[in-house]
Amino acid sequence: MTDDIITIEIDGRTLQARKGQTVIQVADEAGIHIPRFCYHKKLSVAANCRMCLVEMEKAPKPVAACATPVMAGMKIKTRSEQAREAQKGVMEFLLINHPLDCPICDQGGECELQDLALGYGKDVSRFTEAKRVVFDEDIGPLVSTDMTRCIHCTRCVRFGEEIAGLRELGATGRGENMRIGTYVKKAMASELSGNVIDVCPVGALNNKPYRFSARTWELSQHAVISPHDCVGSNFYLHTLRGKVQRAVPRENEAINETWLADRDRFSCHGIYSEQRIAQPQLKERGKWRKVSWDEAIEVTVERLQSVIASRGSETIGALISPSATLEEHYLFQCLLRGIGSSNIDHRLQQCDFSHDETMPVAPWLGMDLNAVENLQAVLIVGGNPRKDQPLLGHRLRKAALRGAAIMYVNHRAYDLNHLAEQYLAATCDDLVIQLAAIAKALMQKTNRAVPDALQGLLEQVEVDEQQKTIAENLHKADRALVLIGSQASLSPLYSYIVALSHCIASLASVSFGTIHIGANATGACLAGALPHRKVAGTADEQPGLSAHKMLQSARRAYLLFNVEPELEAWDTATAHRAMHEAEAIIAISNFASPTMREYADILLPLASFAETDGTYINAEGRWQSFTAAAKIQDDAQPGWKILRLLADRLNVSDLAFNSAAAISKVLREQCRNVVLNNTVANIKLPQHDFSAHNRRLQRIADIPIYSTDAVVRRSLPLQQTIDGMEADKASIHPQTAAEYKLETSEYVSVTQNGNTIEFSLQLNEAIPEGCIWIGLGVPGTEALGPAFGDIEVSAS
Amino acid sequence: MIEKVILDQQTVLPSEVLAKIDKHIAKFPPEHKRSAMIGALTVVQHFNKGYLTVALMDAVADYLDMPEIAVYEVASFYSMFETEEVGENSISVCTNVSCMLRGADAILHHIENRLGIQVGQSTEDGKFYLKQEEECLAACCNAPMMQINHEYYENLTPEKVDEILDQFK
């Protein structure tokens, strides 16, 4: 260890440095600031801006601090006359072609060039010739371009290649004609593309939706947690007079490093959608009437009490978003259980609940996020973290770049940004059979026993070379993970997937992880937002109905907490019908779509994720609390306050909390003995005949990246991205298209459960033959049936 | 003569072009296949009668397993690659110091008059492109000189230039 430490001197200070570090890294650690543009601690060293020139003793001329490795006894001067002169010279060159448009530039006030020009620039320019002008390209709805301002640091180019894994920007041309761009007209497709806004040291690449809406120095900054996926990225919301203007990442090396997914960055542009509910409203004879909170709560209580009195409390169903806060999950389930109903669930997208009793207390990644990048083998079942949890996908990509074998078993192939093997299963049966074969291959290799429930299935399957390879990869790795992705729960055979994935992980003696949709599924489970479990996983002696069951056997009344069941439920048509047939629908929600206004009876406006205090528990089991960033819109109220008020009026005791923090404190106390653990013991599996072959066309589904929740669905910039625009297309393999005479059609009529909807059709080889892919959570799919199942198509 | 082919994005490069690219690939270790890019682009440009299209560059990117933008970067950086349509035979007359002292300007004017175009233009029949050459072409010993389709013609006189250009009729 001591061999690796050397001593160097910077500006007269003696510093310890590790071999292989560069001068700028050591200086940064010691708090000595060296000016720079192209250097970025997360990107490779380009050394092309020359701004970090410093004087090195015994060197004939200044050296670039970012590209000079430390050597024992090295003496660096960052502010000597020679260094200052070199830095000022570079600045003068950089400013030759940089426009003097700071007053109208959105980067003004947070611009690295502007800041450094103050310290290193001259007050008068000696350059009298014409400056170069570069025409801007349209690179999509998220990032604006003002390429005349570009100083060619190439951070954005390196970001694309090294972090996003998708090289979209490049430096074309040479000399004065060099420019950064895409060369051909195209929009950036990366799910991390917004990060080029942050890495750009000047105003060349900026936040397009935020553009011209505020000056940086007018904004106030509030730390929040991502409300969209189980990574729990840390970021700041910037507000102007209480209104959210934009989102920027907050560095947390253990979670999101310095990055932020586009979904987290741009979802805030959905908060102020026209569909936002401004005031409590009641429907009377088909007409909406705005009312006071007092009246709304009074009517809500009356409605619930009349249903309880006439039909019993078990006829009330309650659905809550998996992205609600921990405090909301907790109060929600307390309220429902307090009035005698355990029909509570946050798992709308799931339909197989047969293993509920034996499931772990809460889904857990099985390890810390930063441990993922050091894995040697990963088997992902049912999911594509690149799009589902983009910054988990980033960690996986890092592992892949370090040589890890990444394997996917999915119902479709995904466009990945790293090397991986993708194994496709057309039907849900197929997927289970593939997993069973992997388990069998491992069983044969390790001579270990498998759970009784799986023995019969394993006897039926045959192992092929592919499955042996997967088994071998997992078996030989010291650090490996079997991960059930967040799309797996859509499968009607989810319990088999859980049982087999767990079996594979234990046979191979590797880690086992489960991740769910939404920001707080782990929190929802711990808080007891489940029909069969109360807080901290304690069993409910009178378990209620799961989300799917309570929609299938329609309830008299539903309490909806920031969900749109007609889009988010596994069987959207059934959910839609249940909503329409119920006597009372009480929606506590950010937004009301026209569909919701048709079926709902009471709308209670809910504060958005930016306007409430709360806690999210991420996939690692990390509790992260945040406080409200923005002023509440109009007459909305934070979820915990609404629920507390309802509880009070419904005479549910012990919920008189005065703050979100007080609620999470109580919960923390109740959960103090919970150790997250994914072990599945004595799993019960439903009877299923795997030998039956269904030859009919099957629908397969997943939840597209920008269809995950209500606010994302309403963020216009996200919906205009390539991913956003592809979401509402039906995709089919060209071969299958030919079979159904669809190969030349632009549109397709799809019939499920007797309902027919038209989709624009995309031929896509990523979809297995015999299937058609239609996303879940996509507006326009309300009348369709189950996410997986028989479907009919015809050209239209 | 090979017919001029404009490839669309779906089309792969013809086998005779790929065979030539393979020779360049063979010069480098397999993991550094992308090093063959300049060779590959040269082959493709000659095949396409003097210039590259986006579709052709995409095809090279695909064949060498690299991002398309990386090919655009190289093709737009080096002056011997044309990314816009130009005449079939590219003429570059060196006008750098040695050639200039040996009468390169007269050679250049002679070619301009003969073809009826200025430096930087292509003839109307699309036969010739008189390229703006910025740098010394490294044949000072036999100045003045010119390049046609990247081949060298040296010790030029106006008469000799006529003879050479006649061969391209």
PDB file of C-alpha atoms in Angstrom, chain A residues 157 161 167-174 181-184 186, chain B residues 34 54 57 67-70 72-74 76-79 83:
ATOM      1  CA  VAL A 157     -18.923  13.250 -27.381  1.00  0.00           C
ATOM      2  CA  GLU A 161     -19.319   6.962 -26.074  1.00  0.00           C
ATOM      3  CA  ARG A 167     -22.197   7.577 -29.735  1.00  0.00           C
ATOM      4  CA  GLU A 168     -24.598  10.097 -31.236  1.00  0.00           C
ATOM      5  CA  LEU A 169     -22.585  13.313 -31.211  1.00  0.00           C
ATOM      6  CA  GLY A 170     -19.232  13.696 -32.904  1.00  0.00           C
ATOM      7  CA  ALA A 171     -16.714  16.298 -34.040  1.00  0.00           C
ATOM      8  CA  THR A 172     -16.910  16.552 -37.810  1.00  0.00           C
ATOM      9  CA  GLY A 173     -14.834  18.743 -40.097  1.00  0.00           C
ATOM     10  CA  ARG A 174     -11.444  20.139 -39.223  1.00  0.00           C
ATOM     11  CA  GLY A 181     -23.143  17.582 -33.982  1.00  0.00           C
ATOM     12  CA  THR A 182     -24.825  14.525 -35.343  1.00  0.00           C
ATOM     13  CA  TYR A 183     -23.780  15.227 -38.987  1.00  0.00           C
ATOM     14  CA  VAL A 184     -27.030  13.758 -40.247  1.00  0.00           C
ATOM     15  CA  LYS A 186     -31.437  12.912 -36.035  1.00  0.00           C
TER      16      LYS A 186
ATOM     17  CA  ARG B  34     -11.652   0.152 -37.182  1.00  0.00           C
ATOM     18  CA  VAL B  54     -24.160   9.122 -45.939  1.00  0.00           C
ATOM     19  CA  MET B  57     -20.484   5.820 -44.849  1.00  0.00           C
ATOM     20  CA  PRO B  67     -20.705   4.115 -34.656  1.00  0.00           C
ATOM     21  CA  GLU B  68     -21.779   5.917 -37.813  1.00  0.00           C
ATOM     22  CA  ILE B  69     -20.752   9.288 -36.432  1.00  0.00           C
ATOM     23  CA  ALA B  70     -17.154   8.043 -36.068  1.00  0.00           C
ATOM     24  CA  TYR B  72     -18.549  10.858 -40.544  1.00  0.00           C
ATOM     25  CA  GLU B  73     -15.850  12.386 -38.359  1.00  0.00           C
ATOM     26  CA  VAL B  74     -13.035  10.787 -40.335  1.00  0.00           C
ATOM     27  CA  SER B  76     -15.215  15.043 -42.968  1.00  0.00           C
ATOM     28  CA  PHE B  77     -11.768  15.536 -41.445  1.00  0.00           C
ATOM     29  CA  TYR B  78      -9.510  14.319 -44.262  1.00  0.00           C
ATOM     30  CA  SER B  79      -9.440  16.444 -47.380  1.00  0.00           C
ATOM     31  CA  THR B  83     -18.736  14.122 -48.848  1.00  0.00           C
TER      32      THR B  83
END
